[in-house]
Coordinates of C-alpha atoms in Angstrom, one line a residue:
Chain A
M1 CA -5.2 -27.6 20.1
R2 CA -4.2 -25.9 16.8
R3 CA -7.6 -24.4 16.6
L4 CA -7.3 -22.9 20.2
E5 CA -3.9 -21.5 19.3
R6 CA -5.3 -19.9 16.2
A7 CA -8.1 -18.3 18.2
G8 CA -5.6 -17.1 20.7
W9 CA -3.5 -15.3 18.0
L10 CA -6.6 -13.9 16.5
A11 CA -7.5 -12.4 19.8
V12 CA -4.0 -11.0 20.1
A13 CA -4.3 -9.4 16.7
I14 CA -7.6 -7.8 17.6
V15 CA -6.3 -6.4 20.9
L16 CA -3.2 -5.1 19.2
C17 CA -5.4 -3.2 16.6
G18 CA -8.0 -2.2 19.2
L19 CA -5.6 -0.4 21.5
A20 CA -3.3 1.2 18.9
I21 CA -5.4 4.2 19.6
P22 CA -5.6 4.7 23.4
W23 CA -9.3 5.2 23.7
F24 CA -9.0 5.5 27.5
L25 CA -7.0 8.7 27.0
W26 CA -9.7 10.2 24.8
G27 CA -9.9 14.0 25.5
S28 CA -6.7 13.9 27.6
A29 CA -4.2 16.6 26.9
A30 CA -1.5 15.3 29.3
V31 CA 2.0 16.0 28.1
V32 CA 5.0 13.9 29.1
A33 CA 8.5 14.9 28.0
G34 CA 7.3 17.2 25.3
L35 CA 4.9 14.9 23.7
P36 CA 1.2 14.1 24.4
L37 CA 0.8 11.1 26.6
W38 CA -1.4 9.4 24.0
L39 CA 1.4 9.6 21.5
W40 CA 3.8 7.9 23.9
W41 CA 1.3 5.2 24.4
H42 CA 1.0 4.7 20.6
V43 CA 4.8 4.6 20.1
G44 CA 5.2 2.1 22.9
W45 CA 2.3 0.0 21.7
M46 CA 3.7 -0.2 18.2
G47 CA 7.0 -1.3 19.7
L48 CA 5.2 -3.9 21.6
A49 CA 3.4 -4.9 18.3
S50 CA 6.7 -5.4 16.7
V51 CA 7.9 -7.7 19.5
V52 CA 4.6 -9.7 19.4
F53 CA 5.0 -10.1 15.6
W54 CA 8.5 -11.3 16.1
I55 CA 7.4 -13.8 18.7
F56 CA 4.6 -14.9 16.3
T57 CA 7.1 -15.5 13.5
K58 CA 9.2 -17.7 15.9
R59 CA 6.4 -19.7 17.4
A60 CA 3.4 -19.7 15.3
W61 CA 4.2 -18.7 11.7
G62 CA 2.0 -20.5 9.3
I63 CA -0.9 -20.9 11.7
G64 CA -4.2 -20.4 9.9
V65 CA -2.5 -20.1 6.5
E66 CA -0.5 -23.2 5.9
T67 CA -2.7 -26.2 5.4
D68 CA -0.1 -28.9 4.9
T69 CA 1.0 -29.6 8.4
T70 CA 2.0 -33.2 8.0
A71 CA 4.2 -34.8 5.5
S72 CA 1.7 -37.5 4.7
S73 CA -1.0 -35.1 3.7
R74 CA 1.2 -33.9 0.9
G75 CA 1.0 -37.3 -0.8
H76 CA -2.7 -37.7 -1.1
G77 CA -4.0 -34.4 0.1
A78 CA -2.9 -32.1 -2.7
D79 CA -5.4 -32.8 -5.4
H80 CA -4.6 -29.8 -7.5
T81 CA -2.8 -31.8 -10.1
T82 CA -5.8 -34.0 -10.8
H83 CA -8.0 -31.0 -10.9
S84 CA -5.9 -29.1 -13.3
A85 CA -5.9 -32.1 -15.6
R86 CA -9.6 -32.2 -15.9
G87 CA -10.4 -28.5 -15.9
G88 CA -9.8 -25.1 -14.7
E89 CA -8.1 -22.3 -16.5
R90 CA -4.3 -22.3 -16.3
P91 CA -2.8 -19.0 -15.2
Chain B
M1 CA 20.2 29.7 -5.8
S2 CA 17.7 27.4 -4.1
V3 CA 15.9 26.7 -7.3
T4 CA 19.0 25.7 -9.1
L5 CA 20.0 23.6 -6.1
Q6 CA 16.7 21.9 -5.8
L7 CA 16.6 21.2 -9.6
G8 CA 20.2 19.9 -9.4
I9 CA 19.3 17.6 -6.5
I10 CA 16.2 16.3 -8.3
V11 CA 18.1 15.7 -11.6
G12 CA 20.9 14.1 -9.5
Y13 CA 18.4 11.7 -8.0
L14 CA 16.9 10.8 -11.4
L15 CA 20.4 10.1 -12.8
L16 CA 21.2 7.9 -9.8
A17 CA 18.0 6.0 -10.2
L18 CA 18.8 5.5 -13.9
V19 CA 22.2 4.0 -13.0
V20 CA 20.5 1.6 -10.6
G21 CA 18.0 0.8 -13.3
L22 CA 20.7 0.0 -15.8
I23 CA 22.5 -2.2 -13.4
A24 CA 19.2 -4.0 -12.7
Y25 CA 18.6 -4.3 -16.5
R26 CA 21.8 -6.2 -16.9
L27 CA 20.6 -8.8 -14.4
T28 CA 17.1 -9.1 -15.8
D29 CA 15.9 -12.2 -17.7
R30 CA 13.6 -11.5 -20.6
T31 CA 10.6 -13.0 -18.9
A32 CA 7.4 -11.4 -17.6
E33 CA 7.9 -13.0 -14.1
D34 CA 11.3 -11.4 -13.8
F35 CA 10.1 -8.1 -15.2
Y36 CA 7.1 -8.0 -12.8
L37 CA 8.4 -9.8 -9.8
A38 CA 12.2 -9.9 -10.0
S39 CA 11.7 -13.7 -10.3
R40 CA 10.5 -13.7 -6.6
T41 CA 13.9 -13.1 -5.2
L42 CA 13.7 -10.0 -3.0
G43 CA 15.5 -10.0 0.3
T44 CA 14.4 -8.6 3.6
I45 CA 15.8 -5.1 3.4
V46 CA 14.7 -4.7 -0.2
L47 CA 11.2 -6.1 0.3
L48 CA 10.7 -4.0 3.4
F49 CA 11.8 -0.8 1.9
T50 CA 10.3 -1.2 -1.5
T51 CA 6.9 -1.9 0.1
F52 CA 7.5 1.0 2.5
A53 CA 8.5 3.5 -0.3
T54 CA 5.7 2.4 -2.6
L55 CA 3.1 2.7 0.1
L56 CA 4.0 6.0 1.5
S57 CA 4.3 8.3 -1.5
A58 CA 4.0 12.0 -1.1
F59 CA 1.2 11.9 1.5
T60 CA 3.7 11.4 4.3
F61 CA 5.6 14.6 3.4
F62 CA 2.9 16.9 2.0
A63 CA -0.7 16.1 2.7
G64 CA -0.1 14.4 6.1
P65 CA 1.8 17.3 7.8
N66 CA -0.7 19.7 6.2
I67 CA -3.5 18.0 8.0
A68 CA -1.6 17.9 11.2
Y69 CA -1.0 21.6 10.8
A70 CA -4.7 22.3 10.3
Q71 CA -6.3 19.7 12.6
G72 CA -3.7 18.4 15.1
P73 CA -1.4 15.4 15.1
E74 CA -3.9 12.6 15.7
W75 CA -3.4 11.4 12.1
I76 CA -0.3 9.6 13.5
L77 CA -2.6 7.2 15.3
V78 CA -4.6 6.6 12.1
M79 CA -1.4 6.0 10.1
G80 CA 0.0 3.7 12.8
L81 CA -3.2 1.6 13.0
M82 CA -3.8 1.4 9.3
D83 CA -0.2 0.9 8.0
G84 CA 1.6 -0.3 11.0
L85 CA -0.9 -2.9 12.3
I86 CA -3.8 -3.6 9.9
F87 CA -1.7 -3.7 6.8
A88 CA 1.0 -5.8 8.7
I89 CA -1.6 -8.3 9.7
L90 CA -3.0 -8.4 6.2
W91 CA 0.5 -8.9 5.0
Y92 CA 0.4 -12.2 6.9
V93 CA -3.2 -13.2 6.3
I94 CA -3.5 -12.3 2.6
G95 CA 0.1 -11.7 1.7
Y96 CA 1.6 -14.9 3.0
K97 CA -1.1 -17.0 1.5
Q98 CA -0.7 -15.3 -1.8
W99 CA 3.0 -15.9 -1.6
L100 CA 2.5 -19.6 -1.0
L101 CA 0.1 -19.8 -3.9
G102 CA 2.4 -17.8 -6.1
Q103 CA 5.3 -20.2 -5.3
E104 CA 3.0 -23.2 -6.0
Y105 CA 1.2 -22.1 -9.1
G106 CA 3.3 -19.2 -10.5
Y107 CA 0.7 -16.5 -10.2
V108 CA 1.9 -12.9 -11.0
T109 CA -1.4 -11.0 -10.4
L110 CA -4.3 -11.1 -8.0
G111 CA -6.7 -11.6 -10.9
E112 CA -4.8 -14.7 -12.0
M113 CA -4.9 -16.2 -8.5
L114 CA -8.7 -15.7 -8.3
G115 CA -9.4 -16.6 -11.9
D116 CA -7.6 -19.9 -11.6
R117 CA -9.4 -20.9 -8.4
F118 CA -12.9 -20.0 -9.6
A119 CA -12.1 -21.2 -13.2
S120 CA -13.4 -17.8 -14.5
R121 CA -11.8 -15.7 -17.1
R122 CA -14.5 -13.1 -16.4
L123 CA -13.7 -12.8 -12.7
R124 CA -10.1 -12.4 -13.6
G125 CA -10.9 -9.6 -16.1
L126 CA -13.3 -8.1 -13.6
V127 CA -10.7 -7.8 -10.8
A128 CA -8.1 -6.4 -13.3
G129 CA -10.7 -4.0 -14.7
I130 CA -11.7 -2.7 -11.3
S131 CA -8.1 -2.3 -10.3
L132 CA -7.2 -0.4 -13.4
L133 CA -10.3 1.8 -12.9
W134 CA -8.9 3.0 -9.5
L135 CA -5.3 2.8 -10.5
F136 CA -5.4 5.0 -13.6
P137 CA -6.6 8.2 -12.0
Y138 CA -4.2 7.6 -9.1
V139 CA -1.2 7.5 -11.4
M140 CA -2.6 10.6 -13.0
L141 CA -2.7 12.3 -9.6
Q142 CA 1.0 11.6 -9.1
Q143 CA 1.8 13.2 -12.5
V144 CA -0.3 16.2 -11.7
G145 CA 1.5 16.5 -8.3
A146 CA 4.9 16.2 -9.9
G147 CA 4.0 18.7 -12.7
T148 CA 2.6 21.2 -10.2
A149 CA 5.6 20.8 -7.8
L150 CA 8.1 21.3 -10.6
E151 CA 6.2 24.4 -11.9
A152 CA 6.2 25.9 -8.3
L153 CA 9.8 25.0 -7.7
T154 CA 11.1 26.7 -10.9
E155 CA 8.6 29.6 -10.5
G156 CA 7.0 28.9 -13.8
T157 CA 10.1 28.4 -15.9
V158 CA 9.2 24.7 -16.4
P159 CA 5.4 24.9 -17.2
Y160 CA 3.0 22.3 -15.7
A161 CA 2.6 20.3 -19.0
I162 CA 6.4 20.1 -19.6
G163 CA 7.1 19.1 -16.0
A164 CA 4.4 16.4 -15.9
G165 CA 5.6 15.3 -19.4
L166 CA 9.2 15.1 -18.3
I167 CA 8.4 13.1 -15.2
T168 CA 6.2 10.7 -17.3
A169 CA 8.9 10.2 -19.9
F170 CA 11.5 9.5 -17.3
M171 CA 9.2 7.0 -15.5
I172 CA 8.4 5.2 -18.8
L173 CA 12.1 5.0 -19.6
Y174 CA 12.9 3.9 -16.1
V175 CA 10.2 1.2 -15.7
V176 CA 10.7 -0.2 -19.2
V177 CA 14.4 -0.6 -18.6
A178 CA 14.6 -1.5 -14.9
G179 CA 11.5 -3.6 -14.2
M180 CA 10.7 -4.7 -10.7
R181 CA 14.3 -5.3 -9.7
G182 CA 15.5 -1.8 -10.5
I183 CA 12.4 -0.3 -8.9
A184 CA 12.9 -2.3 -5.7
W185 CA 16.5 -1.3 -5.5
T186 CA 15.8 2.5 -5.9
D187 CA 12.9 2.2 -3.5
T188 CA 15.4 0.8 -0.9
L189 CA 17.7 3.7 -1.3
Q190 CA 14.7 6.0 -1.2
G191 CA 13.1 4.5 1.9
A192 CA 16.4 4.8 3.8
F193 CA 16.9 8.3 2.6
M194 CA 13.4 9.3 3.7
L195 CA 13.9 8.0 7.2
V196 CA 17.2 9.6 7.7
T197 CA 16.3 13.0 6.3
T198 CA 13.0 13.1 8.2
W199 CA 14.9 12.5 11.5
V200 CA 17.6 15.0 10.7
A201 CA 14.9 17.5 9.8
L202 CA 13.1 16.9 13.1
L203 CA 16.3 17.2 15.2
W204 CA 17.3 20.3 13.3
V205 CA 14.1 22.1 13.9
L206 CA 13.8 21.0 17.5
A207 CA 17.4 22.2 18.2
A208 CA 16.5 25.6 16.7
V209 CA 13.3 26.0 18.7
G210 CA 14.6 24.7 22.1
G211 CA 13.4 21.0 22.1
P212 CA 10.1 19.2 22.1
D213 CA 9.1 20.8 25.4
A214 CA 9.3 24.3 24.0
A215 CA 7.6 23.3 20.7
T216 CA 4.7 21.6 22.5
A217 CA 4.4 24.4 25.0
A218 CA 4.0 26.9 22.1
L219 CA 1.2 24.7 20.8
A220 CA -0.5 24.5 24.2
S221 CA -0.2 28.2 24.9
S222 CA -2.0 29.5 21.9
E223 CA -5.8 29.6 22.2
E224 CA -6.5 28.2 18.7
T225 CA -4.2 25.2 19.0
A226 CA -4.6 24.4 22.7
A227 CA -7.0 21.6 21.8
F228 CA -4.4 20.0 19.4
L229 CA -2.8 18.1 22.2
S230 CA -5.9 16.5 23.5
L231 CA -6.8 13.3 21.8
G232 CA -9.8 13.6 19.5
S233 CA -11.8 16.6 18.1
A234 CA -14.7 17.4 16.0
Y235 CA -12.6 16.4 13.0
Y236 CA -11.0 13.3 14.6
T237 CA -14.0 11.4 15.8
P238 CA -13.7 7.7 16.7
Q239 CA -15.9 6.6 13.8
W240 CA -13.9 8.7 11.3
M241 CA -10.5 7.5 12.7
L242 CA -11.6 3.8 12.5
S243 CA -13.3 4.1 9.1
T244 CA -10.2 5.8 7.7
A245 CA -7.7 3.4 9.2
I246 CA -9.7 0.3 8.2
T247 CA -10.6 1.3 4.6
I248 CA -7.1 2.5 3.8
G249 CA -5.4 -0.4 5.6
F250 CA -7.5 -2.9 3.6
G251 CA -7.3 -0.8 0.4
V252 CA -3.5 -0.7 0.5
A253 CA -3.4 -4.5 0.5
M254 CA -5.4 -4.6 -2.7
F255 CA -3.5 -1.8 -4.4
P256 CA -1.9 -3.6 -7.4
Q257 CA 1.6 -2.3 -6.8
V258 CA 1.5 -3.3 -3.1
N259 CA -0.5 -6.5 -3.6
Q260 CA 2.0 -7.7 -6.2
R261 CA 4.8 -7.4 -3.8
F262 CA 3.2 -10.1 -1.8
F263 CA 4.4 -12.5 -4.5
A264 CA 7.9 -11.2 -4.7
A265 CA 9.6 -12.2 -1.5
G266 CA 12.6 -14.5 -1.9
S267 CA 11.8 -16.8 1.1
R268 CA 9.7 -17.3 4.2
T269 CA 12.4 -15.8 6.3
V270 CA 12.3 -12.6 4.3
L271 CA 8.5 -12.4 4.9
K272 CA 8.9 -13.1 8.7
R273 CA 11.6 -10.5 9.2
S274 CA 9.8 -7.8 7.2
F275 CA 6.6 -8.5 9.1
A276 CA 8.2 -8.1 12.5
L277 CA 10.0 -4.9 11.6
W278 CA 7.1 -3.2 9.9
P279 CA 5.3 -1.4 12.8
I280 CA 8.6 0.1 14.0
L281 CA 9.4 1.3 10.6
C282 CA 6.0 3.0 10.3
V283 CA 6.3 4.8 13.7
L284 CA 9.8 5.9 12.8
L285 CA 8.6 7.8 9.8
F286 CA 5.1 9.0 10.8
V287 CA 5.9 10.5 14.2
P288 CA 8.5 13.0 13.1
S289 CA 6.9 14.1 9.8
F290 CA 3.4 14.6 11.3
M291 CA 4.7 16.2 14.5
L292 CA 6.7 18.7 12.4
G293 CA 3.5 19.6 10.7
A294 CA 1.7 20.1 14.1
W295 CA 4.5 22.0 15.8
A296 CA 4.8 24.3 12.8
R297 CA 1.3 25.7 13.7
G298 CA 2.4 26.6 17.3
L299 CA 5.7 28.1 16.1
D300 CA 3.9 30.7 14.0
V301 CA 5.4 29.6 10.8
A302 CA 3.2 31.4 8.2
I303 CA 2.1 29.1 5.5
P304 CA 1.0 30.8 2.3
A305 CA -2.4 29.5 1.1
G306 CA -2.1 26.4 -1.0
D307 CA 1.5 25.8 0.1
N308 CA 2.8 22.7 1.9
V309 CA 3.8 23.0 5.5
L310 CA 7.0 20.9 5.5
P311 CA 9.0 22.8 2.9
V312 CA 8.1 26.1 4.6
I313 CA 9.1 25.0 8.1
L314 CA 12.3 23.5 6.7
A315 CA 13.1 26.7 4.8
E316 CA 12.6 28.6 8.1
Y317 CA 14.9 26.5 10.3
T318 CA 17.3 24.5 8.2
P319 CA 19.9 25.5 5.5
V320 CA 18.7 25.8 1.9
W321 CA 20.6 22.7 0.7
F322 CA 19.0 20.5 3.4
A323 CA 15.4 21.7 2.7
A324 CA 16.1 21.1 -1.0
L325 CA 17.3 17.6 -0.2
V326 CA 14.1 16.8 1.7
I327 CA 11.9 18.2 -1.1
A328 CA 13.8 16.3 -3.7
G329 CA 13.2 13.2 -1.6
A330 CA 9.5 13.9 -1.5
M331 CA 9.3 14.4 -5.3
A332 CA 11.2 11.1 -5.6
A333 CA 8.7 9.5 -3.2
M334 CA 6.0 10.5 -5.6
M335 CA 7.9 8.9 -8.5
S336 CA 8.8 5.7 -6.6
S337 CA 5.1 5.1 -6.0
S338 CA 4.1 5.9 -9.6
D339 CA 6.7 3.7 -11.3
S340 CA 5.5 0.7 -9.3
M341 CA 1.9 1.6 -10.2
L342 CA 2.8 1.7 -13.9
L343 CA 4.6 -1.7 -13.7
S344 CA 1.6 -3.3 -11.9
G345 CA -0.9 -1.6 -14.1
S346 CA 0.9 -3.0 -17.1
S347 CA 0.9 -6.5 -15.6
Y348 CA -2.8 -6.5 -14.9
F349 CA -3.4 -5.3 -18.4
T350 CA -1.2 -7.9 -20.1
R351 CA -1.9 -10.9 -17.9
D352 CA -5.5 -10.5 -17.0
L353 CA -7.0 -8.6 -20.0
Y354 CA -4.8 -9.0 -23.1
R355 CA -3.8 -12.6 -22.6
P356 CA -7.1 -14.2 -21.6
F357 CA -9.3 -12.1 -23.9
V358 CA -7.2 -11.3 -26.9
D359 CA -4.4 -13.8 -27.4
Q360 CA -4.3 -16.9 -25.2
T361 CA -1.3 -18.3 -26.9
L362 CA 1.0 -15.4 -26.1
A363 CA 4.6 -16.6 -25.9
A364 CA 6.8 -15.7 -22.9
R365 CA 9.2 -13.6 -25.0
R366 CA 6.4 -11.7 -26.6
E367 CA 4.6 -11.2 -23.3
D368 CA 7.8 -9.5 -22.0
L369 CA 7.7 -7.1 -24.9
L370 CA 4.0 -6.5 -24.5
A371 CA 4.5 -5.8 -20.8
R372 CA 6.8 -3.0 -21.7
V373 CA 4.5 -1.6 -24.4
G374 CA 1.7 -1.8 -21.7
V375 CA 3.8 0.6 -19.5
V376 CA 4.1 3.1 -22.3
I377 CA 0.4 3.0 -23.2
F378 CA -0.7 3.2 -19.5
A379 CA 1.7 6.1 -18.7
T380 CA 0.9 8.1 -21.8
A381 CA -2.8 7.8 -21.4
A382 CA -2.6 8.9 -17.7
F383 CA -0.4 11.8 -18.9
G384 CA -3.0 12.8 -21.5
A385 CA -5.7 12.7 -18.9
S386 CA -3.7 14.8 -16.5
L387 CA -3.4 17.5 -19.1
L388 CA -7.2 17.6 -19.4
N389 CA -7.8 17.6 -15.6
P390 CA -11.3 16.0 -15.7
A391 CA -12.8 16.4 -12.3
T392 CA -14.4 12.9 -12.3
L393 CA -10.9 11.4 -12.6
F394 CA -9.7 13.4 -9.6
E395 CA -12.6 12.1 -7.6
L396 CA -11.8 8.6 -8.6
G397 CA -8.1 9.1 -7.6
D398 CA -9.0 10.5 -4.2
A399 CA -11.4 7.7 -3.6
A400 CA -9.0 5.0 -4.8
F401 CA -8.1 3.6 -1.4
S402 CA -11.7 2.9 -0.4
G403 CA -12.3 1.6 -3.9
F404 CA -9.6 -1.0 -3.5
A405 CA -10.7 -1.7 0.0
Q406 CA -14.0 -3.0 -1.5
L407 CA -12.1 -5.9 -3.1
A408 CA -10.4 -6.9 0.1
L409 CA -13.1 -8.8 2.0
P410 CA -14.4 -10.9 -0.9
V411 CA -10.8 -11.9 -1.6
L412 CA -10.2 -12.7 2.0
I413 CA -13.3 -14.8 2.2
A414 CA -12.3 -16.7 -0.9
L415 CA -8.9 -17.4 0.5
Y416 CA -10.2 -18.8 3.8
W417 CA -13.7 -20.1 3.3
R418 CA -14.1 -23.3 1.2
K419 CA -17.7 -22.6 0.4
T420 CA -17.1 -19.4 -1.5
T421 CA -18.5 -19.9 -4.9
R422 CA -17.8 -18.1 -8.2
A423 CA -21.2 -16.5 -8.1
G424 CA -20.7 -15.4 -4.5
I425 CA -17.4 -13.6 -4.9
T426 CA -18.4 -12.1 -8.2
A427 CA -21.7 -10.7 -6.7
G428 CA -19.8 -9.5 -3.6
I429 CA -17.2 -7.6 -5.7
V430 CA -19.8 -6.1 -8.2
T431 CA -22.2 -5.0 -5.5
S432 CA -19.8 -3.3 -3.2
Q433 CA -18.1 -1.6 -6.2
L434 CA -21.4 -0.3 -7.5
F435 CA -22.5 0.8 -4.1
Y436 CA -19.2 2.7 -3.5
L437 CA -19.2 4.3 -6.9
S438 CA -22.8 5.4 -6.5
S439 CA -22.0 6.9 -3.1
L440 CA -19.3 9.0 -5.0
F441 CA -21.4 10.1 -8.0
L442 CA -25.1 9.8 -7.2
A443 CA -26.6 12.3 -4.8
A444 CA -29.2 9.8 -3.8
V445 CA -26.6 7.5 -2.1
P446 CA -25.1 9.2 1.0
G447 CA -21.4 9.2 1.6
S448 CA -21.7 8.9 5.4
Y449 CA -23.8 6.7 7.7
A450 CA -23.9 7.9 11.4
G451 CA -20.3 9.0 11.1
W452 CA -19.1 5.8 9.3
T453 CA -17.9 6.4 5.7
A454 CA -19.5 4.8 2.6
G455 CA -16.2 3.0 2.1
I456 CA -16.5 1.0 5.2
V457 CA -20.3 0.4 4.7
G458 CA -19.5 -0.9 1.2
M459 CA -16.9 -3.3 2.7
G460 CA -19.6 -4.7 5.0
L461 CA -22.0 -5.0 2.1
G462 CA -19.4 -6.9 0.0
L463 CA -18.8 -9.2 2.9
V464 CA -22.5 -10.0 3.4
V465 CA -23.2 -10.4 -0.3
T466 CA -20.3 -12.7 -0.9
V467 CA -21.3 -15.0 2.0
V468 CA -25.0 -15.0 1.3
V469 CA -24.7 -15.6 -2.4
S470 CA -22.1 -18.3 -1.8
L471 CA -24.5 -20.1 0.6
V472 CA -27.4 -20.1 -1.8
T473 CA -25.4 -21.1 -4.9
T474 CA -23.5 -24.3 -5.7
P475 CA -20.0 -24.2 -7.0
A476 CA -19.6 -24.5 -10.7
A477 CA -18.2 -27.9 -11.8
D478 CA -14.9 -26.6 -13.0
E479 CA -14.1 -24.5 -9.9
R480 CA -10.9 -25.7 -8.2
R481 CA -11.8 -25.4 -4.6
A482 CA -8.9 -27.3 -3.2
I483 CA -6.1 -25.2 -4.5
Y484 CA -6.4 -22.6 -1.7
F485 CA -6.7 -25.2 1.0
D486 CA -4.7 -28.4 0.3
G487 CA -1.0 -28.8 0.1
L488 CA 0.0 -25.3 1.0
G489 CA 3.0 -24.7 3.1
A490 CA 5.3 -27.7 2.7
D491 CA 8.9 -26.8 1.9

């Protein structure tokens, strides 16, 4: 389930980046209210991106990055202490 | 009149920055972590604006509007995609992970984070060395820019060398005294100032010329600029726009002064809020400043050769004091980027080169002193180089974003793929750097591949080499694979 959610957000990120430039308006010189239509699209799209990012921070923050999702894994999962004891350079 | 006023405003800004720095100094602990990262305590507004001001530098005010004037406003799309979206997403994907790792293990630099995971002092030194190679000429470019601007502003009264020297001396004093906290605070003032003045400038000019309709109509009615409004041109090809947005977007995330801010957030909430606000902040600044540049072309504002568009259009349509204020802001933007670069450059030098290779037993108190000495050495050397004007260094400075972008994918893979090995990441970094450097300096290696830049081709190469070499090598016994994957994220 978590994996599916991660793939979903990845797709959202790709779509957000992919349409920041309105490719379907390529070559169009249509002007609306004093600005090129493609610029309005971009402005609106970035506003939308901000809203999507906000929703992401509320609902899915940590997905794909945080690895410690359950309290129990903290107890035996974090083996960095043992590792640092037997090797590896300290910062 | 305007020269005195402009100088007065610039000096006024410097004094204000110094006061902020002194207040920050009183709150600063004598430790490297506090000097470099303000002890990881930055709040939303400060983190947002310090990243913003550090990132944007003088390009937004000078080079960007100049390109819009010459080629049309499509740069806005490139900026929005690279800074507003790609960088924001990397802020989460690379930045949030770095922040978590920094909280857990106390990392201050990127090299430290990688060196610890791969148990490799050499990798740490390599990342720092590459970063300094690209950073040094970039700092120099800022000094050259400031020196030239001051010379032009005072009509030669302050010669280039003195101007660049004064700015360097001020930056050294400021960075040594203020550290990250002071820099972040002045950046915040500065970011807000840039936004407000750009919008006031836009409204002022539009009010004078009869609104956006009239300004755009003027652009459309002239034969040579009629094509400006249609999306795309021989200059703005899809390959070029994507290459530029991707290389710079990834490059920015590896720029030391930006990357280091990934460690500095005070909390998760700060990161979340900054992340969500970021695209809007970018649009708010890029649209007005780049459109002003494009509209200037249609309004028949004559730009003397070699001059910047924005100051000229402001001088034409707004009062002298206001134009002076915006120019002072742009000068200050240059400095706000450079001071952060000096601070980060010093941290890479101290933490990743001096400490591991020269004196491993460096005490915290002495490291704090060395950090400040590092700032002085770094800034003075860049100043010396800026007096000599060697062409190679300029090329390096101009290519810095793509150079940093070469680091991004190997780092990203290391952060998210368990099987990355020390040999893999090292080979990936070395290969793509060598490829990119040769595309700059060797005639035999082309700079463009079917419209795609060498920067983006090099990124692909780094990705492939990192993955392939990791697959065919086994991890060294002392690598600490688990630290990027286990136990991250718990409060």
